[in-house]
Amino acid sequence: MVGQLLIAPPAQTDDYWGKSVILMYEQTPQTTLGLILNKQSNSSFKDLAEHHGHTYNGDEMIFVGGPVNPSALVMLHTDDWSCTNTMYIPGTKLRISSDRTMLKRLCAGDRPALWKVFLGMSAWTQSQLEGEMSGQHPWSKKTAWLTAPSNTSIVFDTKSERMWKRSIDSAAHSMVESYFSIS
């Protein structure tokens, strides 16, 4: 599951989770963590930097990573940058960082090639995620999450409003490939 995209199916109409594309980045025996990639907040990185006394001239927006720990600042980025607590996401060329010096470094121009900043994260217990993905009661098969491989193009190059559709297409393509490789 780590390194995969979790994609809300078309039948998922929940205001929060509908049309979400989530990168799964950590899994333990108890919990799986991810970041919602396509829910842009109303705040820019420049606003955040200024709030903390730094200057930043870019126009990047901050994304809502999920409802868990909504004040936690997390950066998803390419593997050409690291800090004291950078975590590699297996099966990808992506990393996650959340360091006290991260904001200052980014404002000073010390940045990875591609990056996004998030507030909060998404989390599931193992049994909850398994139930949501399989559609077992109390969840529904029609709202079961779809999955697809992640790639830097979807994560960084796709506009938020197009990411869900592109991810649905990727999930469908993966399902077809899987079906024909089994046959």
mmCIF file with all atom_site columns, C-alpha atoms in Angstrom:
data_model
loop_
_atom_site.group_PDB
_atom_site.id
_atom_site.type_symbol
_atom_site.label_atom_id
_atom_site.label_alt_id
_atom_site.label_comp_id
_atom_site.label_asym_id
_atom_site.label_entity_id
_atom_site.label_seq_id
_atom_site.pdbx_PDB_ins_code
_atom_site.Cartn_x
_atom_site.Cartn_y
_atom_site.Cartn_z
_atom_site.occupancy
_atom_site.B_iso_or_equiv
_atom_site.pdbx_formal_charge
_atom_site.auth_seq_id
_atom_site.auth_comp_id
_atom_site.auth_asym_id
_atom_site.auth_atom_id
_atom_site.pdbx_PDB_model_num
ATOM 1   C CA . MET A 1 1   ? 0.000   0.000   0.000   1.00 0.00 ? 1   MET A CA 1
ATOM 2   C CA . VAL A 1 2   ? 2.876   2.416   0.735   1.00 0.00 ? 2   VAL A CA 1
ATOM 3   C CA . GLY A 1 3   ? 3.776   4.412   -2.364  1.00 0.00 ? 3   GLY A CA 1
ATOM 4   C CA . GLN A 1 4   ? 0.344   3.823   -3.880  1.00 0.00 ? 4   GLN A CA 1
ATOM 5   C CA . LEU A 1 5   ? -2.439  6.287   -4.566  1.00 0.00 ? 5   LEU A CA 1
ATOM 6   C CA . LEU A 1 6   ? -5.744  5.792   -2.798  1.00 0.00 ? 6   LEU A CA 1
ATOM 7   C CA . ILE A 1 7   ? -8.479  7.297   -4.988  1.00 0.00 ? 7   ILE A CA 1
ATOM 8   C CA . ALA A 1 8   ? -12.067 8.098   -4.080  1.00 0.00 ? 8   ALA A CA 1
ATOM 9   C CA . PRO A 1 9   ? -14.422 6.337   -6.525  1.00 0.00 ? 9   PRO A CA 1
ATOM 10  C CA . PRO A 1 10  ? -17.081 8.360   -8.398  1.00 0.00 ? 10  PRO A CA 1
ATOM 11  C CA . ALA A 1 11  ? -19.765 7.089   -5.991  1.00 0.00 ? 11  ALA A CA 1
ATOM 12  C CA . GLN A 1 12  ? -17.953 8.662   -3.018  1.00 0.00 ? 12  GLN A CA 1
ATOM 13  C CA . THR A 1 13  ? -19.834 11.934  -2.573  1.00 0.00 ? 13  THR A CA 1
ATOM 14  C CA . ASP A 1 14  ? -18.731 12.822  0.941   1.00 0.00 ? 14  ASP A CA 1
ATOM 15  C CA . ASP A 1 15  ? -17.859 16.526  1.118   1.00 0.00 ? 15  ASP A CA 1
ATOM 16  C CA . TYR A 1 16  ? -14.420 15.837  2.594   1.00 0.00 ? 16  TYR A CA 1
ATOM 17  C CA . TRP A 1 17  ? -13.296 12.594  0.918   1.00 0.00 ? 17  TRP A CA 1
ATOM 18  C CA . GLY A 1 18  ? -15.105 12.889  -2.427  1.00 0.00 ? 18  GLY A CA 1
ATOM 19  C CA . LYS A 1 19  ? -12.687 13.194  -5.381  1.00 0.00 ? 19  LYS A CA 1
ATOM 20  C CA . SER A 1 20  ? -9.690  12.784  -3.047  1.00 0.00 ? 20  SER A CA 1
ATOM 21  C CA . VAL A 1 21  ? -6.362  11.431  -4.256  1.00 0.00 ? 21  VAL A CA 1
ATOM 22  C CA . ILE A 1 22  ? -4.201  10.270  -1.353  1.00 0.00 ? 22  ILE A CA 1
ATOM 23  C CA . LEU A 1 23  ? -0.556  9.216   -1.421  1.00 0.00 ? 23  LEU A CA 1
ATOM 24  C CA . MET A 1 24  ? 0.000   6.455   1.131   1.00 0.00 ? 24  MET A CA 1
ATOM 25  C CA . TYR A 1 25  ? 3.387   7.029   2.734   1.00 0.00 ? 25  TYR A CA 1
ATOM 26  C CA . GLU A 1 26  ? 3.716   4.947   5.896   1.00 0.00 ? 26  GLU A CA 1
ATOM 27  C CA . GLN A 1 27  ? 2.300   1.686   7.186   1.00 0.00 ? 27  GLN A CA 1
ATOM 28  C CA . THR A 1 28  ? 2.757   0.020   10.550  1.00 0.00 ? 28  THR A CA 1
ATOM 29  C CA . PRO A 1 29  ? 0.912   -3.014  11.920  1.00 0.00 ? 29  PRO A CA 1
ATOM 30  C CA . GLN A 1 30  ? -1.581  -0.602  13.518  1.00 0.00 ? 30  GLN A CA 1
ATOM 31  C CA . THR A 1 31  ? -1.825  2.425   11.218  1.00 0.00 ? 31  THR A CA 1
ATOM 32  C CA . THR A 1 32  ? -1.523  3.592   7.618   1.00 0.00 ? 32  THR A CA 1
ATOM 33  C CA . LEU A 1 33  ? -0.757  7.253   6.882   1.00 0.00 ? 33  LEU A CA 1
ATOM 34  C CA . GLY A 1 34  ? -1.294  9.305   3.744   1.00 0.00 ? 34  GLY A CA 1
ATOM 35  C CA . LEU A 1 35  ? -1.536  12.834  2.355   1.00 0.00 ? 35  LEU A CA 1
ATOM 36  C CA . ILE A 1 36  ? -4.465  14.136  0.330   1.00 0.00 ? 36  ILE A CA 1
ATOM 37  C CA . LEU A 1 37  ? -2.707  15.488  -2.750  1.00 0.00 ? 37  LEU A CA 1
ATOM 38  C CA . ASN A 1 38  ? -5.454  17.505  -4.409  1.00 0.00 ? 38  ASN A CA 1
ATOM 39  C CA . LYS A 1 39  ? -7.180  19.506  -1.669  1.00 0.00 ? 39  LYS A CA 1
ATOM 40  C CA . GLN A 1 40  ? -5.656  22.957  -1.836  1.00 0.00 ? 40  GLN A CA 1
ATOM 41  C CA . SER A 1 41  ? -6.103  25.229  1.185   1.00 0.00 ? 41  SER A CA 1
ATOM 42  C CA . ASN A 1 42  ? -6.831  28.961  0.997   1.00 0.00 ? 42  ASN A CA 1
ATOM 43  C CA . SER A 1 43  ? -3.327  29.768  2.280   1.00 0.00 ? 43  SER A CA 1
ATOM 44  C CA . SER A 1 44  ? -0.152  30.207  0.301   1.00 0.00 ? 44  SER A CA 1
ATOM 45  C CA . PHE A 1 45  ? 3.324   29.163  1.338   1.00 0.00 ? 45  PHE A CA 1
ATOM 46  C CA . LYS A 1 46  ? 4.246   32.844  1.133   1.00 0.00 ? 46  LYS A CA 1
ATOM 47  C CA . ASP A 1 47  ? 1.576   33.650  3.772   1.00 0.00 ? 47  ASP A CA 1
ATOM 48  C CA . LEU A 1 48  ? 2.915   30.901  6.038   1.00 0.00 ? 48  LEU A CA 1
ATOM 49  C CA . ALA A 1 49  ? 6.495   32.129  5.627   1.00 0.00 ? 49  ALA A CA 1
ATOM 50  C CA . GLU A 1 50  ? 5.520   35.733  6.437   1.00 0.00 ? 50  GLU A CA 1
ATOM 51  C CA . HIS A 1 51  ? 3.558   34.559  9.489   1.00 0.00 ? 51  HIS A CA 1
ATOM 52  C CA . HIS A 1 52  ? 6.799   33.012  10.776  1.00 0.00 ? 52  HIS A CA 1
ATOM 53  C CA . GLY A 1 53  ? 8.944   36.044  9.959   1.00 0.00 ? 53  GLY A CA 1
ATOM 54  C CA . HIS A 1 54  ? 10.458  34.783  6.687   1.00 0.00 ? 54  HIS A CA 1
ATOM 55  C CA . THR A 1 55  ? 10.359  36.163  3.166   1.00 0.00 ? 55  THR A CA 1
ATOM 56  C CA . TYR A 1 56  ? 9.271   34.002  0.252   1.00 0.00 ? 56  TYR A CA 1
ATOM 57  C CA . ASN A 1 57  ? 8.471   35.130  -3.301  1.00 0.00 ? 57  ASN A CA 1
ATOM 58  C CA . GLY A 1 58  ? 6.846   32.031  -4.835  1.00 0.00 ? 58  GLY A CA 1
ATOM 59  C CA . ASP A 1 59  ? 3.165   31.397  -5.424  1.00 0.00 ? 59  ASP A CA 1
ATOM 60  C CA . GLU A 1 60  ? 2.891   27.798  -4.150  1.00 0.00 ? 60  GLU A CA 1
ATOM 61  C CA . MET A 1 61  ? -0.218  26.971  -2.173  1.00 0.00 ? 61  MET A CA 1
ATOM 62  C CA . ILE A 1 62  ? -0.482  24.870  0.968   1.00 0.00 ? 62  ILE A CA 1
ATOM 63  C CA . PHE A 1 63  ? -2.517  21.665  0.724   1.00 0.00 ? 63  PHE A CA 1
ATOM 64  C CA . VAL A 1 64  ? -4.770  20.007  3.284   1.00 0.00 ? 64  VAL A CA 1
ATOM 65  C CA . GLY A 1 65  ? -3.131  16.630  3.905   1.00 0.00 ? 65  GLY A CA 1
ATOM 66  C CA . GLY A 1 66  ? -6.007  15.333  6.004   1.00 0.00 ? 66  GLY A CA 1
ATOM 67  C CA . PRO A 1 67  ? -7.953  15.773  9.210   1.00 0.00 ? 67  PRO A CA 1
ATOM 68  C CA . VAL A 1 68  ? -5.335  14.310  11.581  1.00 0.00 ? 68  VAL A CA 1
ATOM 69  C CA . ASN A 1 69  ? -3.041  16.804  13.335  1.00 0.00 ? 69  ASN A CA 1
ATOM 70  C CA . PRO A 1 70  ? -4.147  19.724  11.105  1.00 0.00 ? 70  PRO A CA 1
ATOM 71  C CA . SER A 1 71  ? -1.410  22.060  12.357  1.00 0.00 ? 71  SER A CA 1
ATOM 72  C CA . ALA A 1 72  ? 1.448   19.678  11.452  1.00 0.00 ? 72  ALA A CA 1
ATOM 73  C CA . LEU A 1 73  ? 3.500   21.020  8.545   1.00 0.00 ? 73  LEU A CA 1
ATOM 74  C CA . VAL A 1 74  ? 4.667   18.229  6.226   1.00 0.00 ? 74  VAL A CA 1
ATOM 75  C CA . MET A 1 75  ? 6.534   18.464  2.939   1.00 0.00 ? 75  MET A CA 1
ATOM 76  C CA . LEU A 1 76  ? 6.299   15.858  0.179   1.00 0.00 ? 76  LEU A CA 1
ATOM 77  C CA . HIS A 1 77  ? 9.245   16.178  -2.187  1.00 0.00 ? 77  HIS A CA 1
ATOM 78  C CA . THR A 1 78  ? 11.638  14.555  -4.616  1.00 0.00 ? 78  THR A CA 1
ATOM 79  C CA . ASP A 1 79  ? 14.598  12.568  -3.311  1.00 0.00 ? 79  ASP A CA 1
ATOM 80  C CA . ASP A 1 80  ? 17.183  15.297  -4.019  1.00 0.00 ? 80  ASP A CA 1
ATOM 81  C CA . TRP A 1 81  ? 16.692  17.018  -0.638  1.00 0.00 ? 81  TRP A CA 1
ATOM 82  C CA . SER A 1 82  ? 16.647  15.948  2.998   1.00 0.00 ? 82  SER A CA 1
ATOM 83  C CA . CYS A 1 83  ? 16.650  17.191  6.574   1.00 0.00 ? 83  CYS A CA 1
ATOM 84  C CA . THR A 1 84  ? 17.000  15.594  10.004  1.00 0.00 ? 84  THR A CA 1
ATOM 85  C CA . ASN A 1 85  ? 13.790  13.558  9.805   1.00 0.00 ? 85  ASN A CA 1
ATOM 86  C CA . THR A 1 86  ? 13.309  12.901  6.093   1.00 0.00 ? 86  THR A CA 1
ATOM 87  C CA . MET A 1 87  ? 11.596  9.598   5.397   1.00 0.00 ? 87  MET A CA 1
ATOM 88  C CA . TYR A 1 88  ? 11.941  7.694   2.128   1.00 0.00 ? 88  TYR A CA 1
ATOM 89  C CA . ILE A 1 89  ? 8.667   6.401   0.652   1.00 0.00 ? 89  ILE A CA 1
ATOM 90  C CA . PRO A 1 90  ? 9.417   2.846   -0.566  1.00 0.00 ? 90  PRO A CA 1
ATOM 91  C CA . GLY A 1 91  ? 8.716   2.127   -4.217  1.00 0.00 ? 91  GLY A CA 1
ATOM 92  C CA . THR A 1 92  ? 8.874   5.808   -5.203  1.00 0.00 ? 92  THR A CA 1
ATOM 93  C CA . LYS A 1 93  ? 11.341  8.623   -5.766  1.00 0.00 ? 93  LYS A CA 1
ATOM 94  C CA . LEU A 1 94  ? 9.532   10.631  -3.101  1.00 0.00 ? 94  LEU A CA 1
ATOM 95  C CA . ARG A 1 95  ? 10.290  11.624  0.458   1.00 0.00 ? 95  ARG A CA 1
ATOM 96  C CA . ILE A 1 96  ? 8.421   13.154  3.377   1.00 0.00 ? 96  ILE A CA 1
ATOM 97  C CA . SER A 1 97  ? 9.988   15.752  5.679   1.00 0.00 ? 97  SER A CA 1
ATOM 98  C CA . SER A 1 98  ? 8.758   17.716  8.674   1.00 0.00 ? 98  SER A CA 1
ATOM 99  C CA . ASP A 1 99  ? 11.649  19.497  10.318  1.00 0.00 ? 99  ASP A CA 1
ATOM 100 C CA . ARG A 1 100 ? 11.775  22.717  12.363  1.00 0.00 ? 100 ARG A CA 1
ATOM 101 C CA . THR A 1 101 ? 14.329  24.202  9.944   1.00 0.00 ? 101 THR A CA 1
ATOM 102 C CA . MET A 1 102 ? 12.406  23.227  6.802   1.00 0.00 ? 102 MET A CA 1
ATOM 103 C CA . LEU A 1 103 ? 10.500  26.510  6.454   1.00 0.00 ? 103 LEU A CA 1
ATOM 104 C CA . LYS A 1 104 ? 13.649  28.619  6.853   1.00 0.00 ? 104 LYS A CA 1
ATOM 105 C CA . ARG A 1 105 ? 15.590  26.485  4.356   1.00 0.00 ? 105 ARG A CA 1
ATOM 106 C CA . LEU A 1 106 ? 12.827  26.653  1.753   1.00 0.00 ? 106 LEU A CA 1
ATOM 107 C CA . CYS A 1 107 ? 12.629  30.442  2.105   1.00 0.00 ? 107 CYS A CA 1
ATOM 108 C CA . ALA A 1 108 ? 16.415  30.694  1.713   1.00 0.00 ? 108 ALA A CA 1
ATOM 109 C CA . GLY A 1 109 ? 16.250  28.864  -1.625  1.00 0.00 ? 109 GLY A CA 1
ATOM 110 C CA . ASP A 1 110 ? 17.387  25.461  -0.313  1.00 0.00 ? 110 ASP A CA 1
ATOM 111 C CA . ARG A 1 111 ? 14.614  23.467  -2.001  1.00 0.00 ? 111 ARG A CA 1
ATOM 112 C CA . PRO A 1 112 ? 14.098  20.124  -3.714  1.00 0.00 ? 112 PRO A CA 1
ATOM 113 C CA . ALA A 1 113 ? 13.336  20.053  -7.449  1.00 0.00 ? 113 ALA A CA 1
ATOM 114 C CA . LEU A 1 114 ? 9.644   19.302  -6.806  1.00 0.00 ? 114 LEU A CA 1
ATOM 115 C CA . TRP A 1 115 ? 7.735   19.803  -3.556  1.00 0.00 ? 115 TRP A CA 1
ATOM 116 C CA . LYS A 1 116 ? 4.355   20.431  -1.947  1.00 0.00 ? 116 LYS A CA 1
ATOM 117 C CA . VAL A 1 117 ? 3.617   21.500  1.610   1.00 0.00 ? 117 VAL A CA 1
ATOM 118 C CA . PHE A 1 118 ? 0.679   20.105  3.592   1.00 0.00 ? 118 PHE A CA 1
ATOM 119 C CA . LEU A 1 119 ? -1.040  20.822  6.857   1.00 0.00 ? 119 LEU A CA 1
ATOM 120 C CA . GLY A 1 120 ? -2.315  17.651  8.502   1.00 0.00 ? 120 GLY A CA 1
ATOM 121 C CA . MET A 1 121 ? -2.406  14.072  7.320   1.00 0.00 ? 121 MET A CA 1
ATOM 122 C CA . SER A 1 122 ? -4.816  11.186  6.844   1.00 0.00 ? 122 SER A CA 1
ATOM 123 C CA . ALA A 1 123 ? -4.721  8.060   8.997   1.00 0.00 ? 123 ALA A CA 1
ATOM 124 C CA . TRP A 1 124 ? -6.511  4.725   9.181   1.00 0.00 ? 124 TRP A CA 1
ATOM 125 C CA . THR A 1 125 ? -6.308  1.728   11.452  1.00 0.00 ? 125 THR A CA 1
ATOM 126 C CA . GLN A 1 126 ? -5.464  -1.406  9.480   1.00 0.00 ? 126 GLN A CA 1
ATOM 127 C CA . SER A 1 127 ? -8.937  -2.903  9.907   1.00 0.00 ? 127 SER A CA 1
ATOM 128 C CA . GLN A 1 128 ? -10.618 0.376   8.930   1.00 0.00 ? 128 GLN A CA 1
ATOM 129 C CA . LEU A 1 129 ? -8.594  0.732   5.731   1.00 0.00 ? 129 LEU A CA 1
ATOM 130 C CA . GLU A 1 130 ? -9.121  -2.923  4.801   1.00 0.00 ? 130 GLU A CA 1
ATOM 131 C CA . GLY A 1 131 ? -12.873 -2.500  5.340   1.00 0.00 ? 131 GLY A CA 1
ATOM 132 C CA . GLU A 1 132 ? -13.048 0.716   3.330   1.00 0.00 ? 132 GLU A CA 1
ATOM 133 C CA . MET A 1 133 ? -11.073 -0.821  0.452   1.00 0.00 ? 133 MET A CA 1
ATOM 134 C CA . SER A 1 134 ? -13.086 -4.050  0.306   1.00 0.00 ? 134 SER A CA 1
ATOM 135 C CA . GLY A 1 135 ? -16.467 -2.443  0.932   1.00 0.00 ? 135 GLY A CA 1
ATOM 136 C CA . GLN A 1 136 ? -17.220 -4.784  3.837   1.00 0.00 ? 136 GLN A CA 1
ATOM 137 C CA . HIS A 1 137 ? -20.003 -3.754  6.213   1.00 0.00 ? 137 HIS A CA 1
ATOM 138 C CA . PRO A 1 138 ? -20.315 -1.079  7.585   1.00 0.00 ? 138 PRO A CA 1
ATOM 139 C CA . TRP A 1 139 ? -18.669 0.286   4.429   1.00 0.00 ? 139 TRP A CA 1
ATOM 140 C CA . SER A 1 140 ? -20.036 -0.037  0.904   1.00 0.00 ? 140 SER A CA 1
ATOM 141 C CA . LYS A 1 141 ? -18.559 -1.704  -2.185  1.00 0.00 ? 141 LYS A CA 1
ATOM 142 C CA . LYS A 1 142 ? -19.688 1.236   -4.334  1.00 0.00 ? 142 LYS A CA 1
ATOM 143 C CA . THR A 1 143 ? -17.587 3.658   -2.247  1.00 0.00 ? 143 THR A CA 1
ATOM 144 C CA . ALA A 1 144 ? -14.557 1.347   -1.853  1.00 0.00 ? 144 ALA A CA 1
ATOM 145 C CA . TRP A 1 145 ? -11.254 3.129   -2.512  1.00 0.00 ? 145 TRP A CA 1
ATOM 146 C CA . LEU A 1 146 ? -9.490  2.588   -5.828  1.00 0.00 ? 146 LEU A CA 1
ATOM 147 C CA . THR A 1 147 ? -5.705  2.246   -6.027  1.00 0.00 ? 147 THR A CA 1
ATOM 148 C CA . ALA A 1 148 ? -3.046  3.108   -8.595  1.00 0.00 ? 148 ALA A CA 1
ATOM 149 C CA . PRO A 1 149 ? 0.723   3.406   -8.628  1.00 0.00 ? 149 PRO A CA 1
ATOM 150 C CA . SER A 1 150 ? 1.998   6.869   -7.762  1.00 0.00 ? 150 SER A CA 1
ATOM 151 C CA . ASN A 1 151 ? 4.355   8.815   -9.978  1.00 0.00 ? 151 ASN A CA 1
ATOM 152 C CA . THR A 1 152 ? 5.907   12.256  -9.826  1.00 0.00 ? 152 THR A CA 1
ATOM 153 C CA . SER A 1 153 ? 3.875   13.412  -12.827 1.00 0.00 ? 153 SER A CA 1
ATOM 154 C CA . ILE A 1 154 ? 0.528   12.864  -11.087 1.00 0.00 ? 154 ILE A CA 1
ATOM 155 C CA . VAL A 1 155 ? 1.819   14.105  -7.725  1.00 0.00 ? 155 VAL A CA 1
ATOM 156 C CA . PHE A 1 156 ? 3.526   17.305  -8.881  1.00 0.00 ? 156 PHE A CA 1
ATOM 157 C CA . ASP A 1 157 ? 2.611   18.121  -12.492 1.00 0.00 ? 157 ASP A CA 1
ATOM 158 C CA . THR A 1 158 ? -1.150  17.651  -12.441 1.00 0.00 ? 158 THR A CA 1
ATOM 159 C CA . LYS A 1 159 ? -3.352  20.548  -11.365 1.00 0.00 ? 159 LYS A CA 1
ATOM 160 C CA . SER A 1 160 ? -5.480  19.756  -8.313  1.00 0.00 ? 160 SER A CA 1
ATOM 161 C CA . GLU A 1 161 ? -8.761  19.973  -10.216 1.00 0.00 ? 161 GLU A CA 1
ATOM 162 C CA . ARG A 1 162 ? -7.574  17.408  -12.832 1.00 0.00 ? 162 ARG A CA 1
ATOM 163 C CA . MET A 1 163 ? -5.700  15.057  -10.496 1.00 0.00 ? 163 MET A CA 1
ATOM 164 C CA . TRP A 1 164 ? -8.727  12.972  -9.484  1.00 0.00 ? 164 TRP A CA 1
ATOM 165 C CA . LYS A 1 165 ? -9.770  12.240  -13.092 1.00 0.00 ? 165 LYS A CA 1
ATOM 166 C CA . ARG A 1 166 ? -6.203  11.427  -14.103 1.00 0.00 ? 166 ARG A CA 1
ATOM 167 C CA . SER A 1 167 ? -5.829  9.132   -11.079 1.00 0.00 ? 167 SER A CA 1
ATOM 168 C CA . ILE A 1 168 ? -9.127  7.354   -11.875 1.00 0.00 ? 168 ILE A CA 1
ATOM 169 C CA . ASP A 1 169 ? -7.797  6.741   -15.400 1.00 0.00 ? 169 ASP A CA 1
ATOM 170 C CA . SER A 1 170 ? -4.548  5.385   -13.935 1.00 0.00 ? 170 SER A CA 1
ATOM 171 C CA . ALA A 1 171 ? -6.475  3.050   -11.597 1.00 0.00 ? 171 ALA A CA 1
ATOM 172 C CA . ALA A 1 172 ? -8.566  1.763   -14.515 1.00 0.00 ? 172 ALA A CA 1
ATOM 173 C CA . HIS A 1 173 ? -5.424  1.219   -16.599 1.00 0.00 ? 173 HIS A CA 1
ATOM 174 C CA . SER A 1 174 ? -3.789  -0.697  -13.712 1.00 0.00 ? 174 SER A CA 1
ATOM 175 C CA . MET A 1 175 ? -6.884  -2.885  -13.301 1.00 0.00 ? 175 MET A CA 1
ATOM 176 C CA . VAL A 1 176 ? -6.924  -3.734  -17.034 1.00 0.00 ? 176 VAL A CA 1
ATOM 177 C CA . GLU A 1 177 ? -3.199  -4.530  -17.022 1.00 0.00 ? 177 GLU A CA 1
ATOM 178 C CA . SER A 1 178 ? -3.637  -6.709  -13.953 1.00 0.00 ? 178 SER A CA 1
ATOM 179 C CA . TYR A 1 179 ? -6.596  -8.542  -15.513 1.00 0.00 ? 179 TYR A CA 1
ATOM 180 C CA . PHE A 1 180 ? -4.780  -9.330  -18.756 1.00 0.00 ? 180 PHE A CA 1
ATOM 181 C CA . SER A 1 181 ? -1.545  -10.342 -17.037 1.00 0.00 ? 181 SER A CA 1
ATOM 182 C CA . ILE A 1 182 ? -3.499  -12.927 -15.007 1.00 0.00 ? 182 ILE A CA 1
ATOM 183 C CA . SER A 1 183 ? -5.447  -14.325 -18.000 1.00 0.00 ? 183 SER A CA 1
#
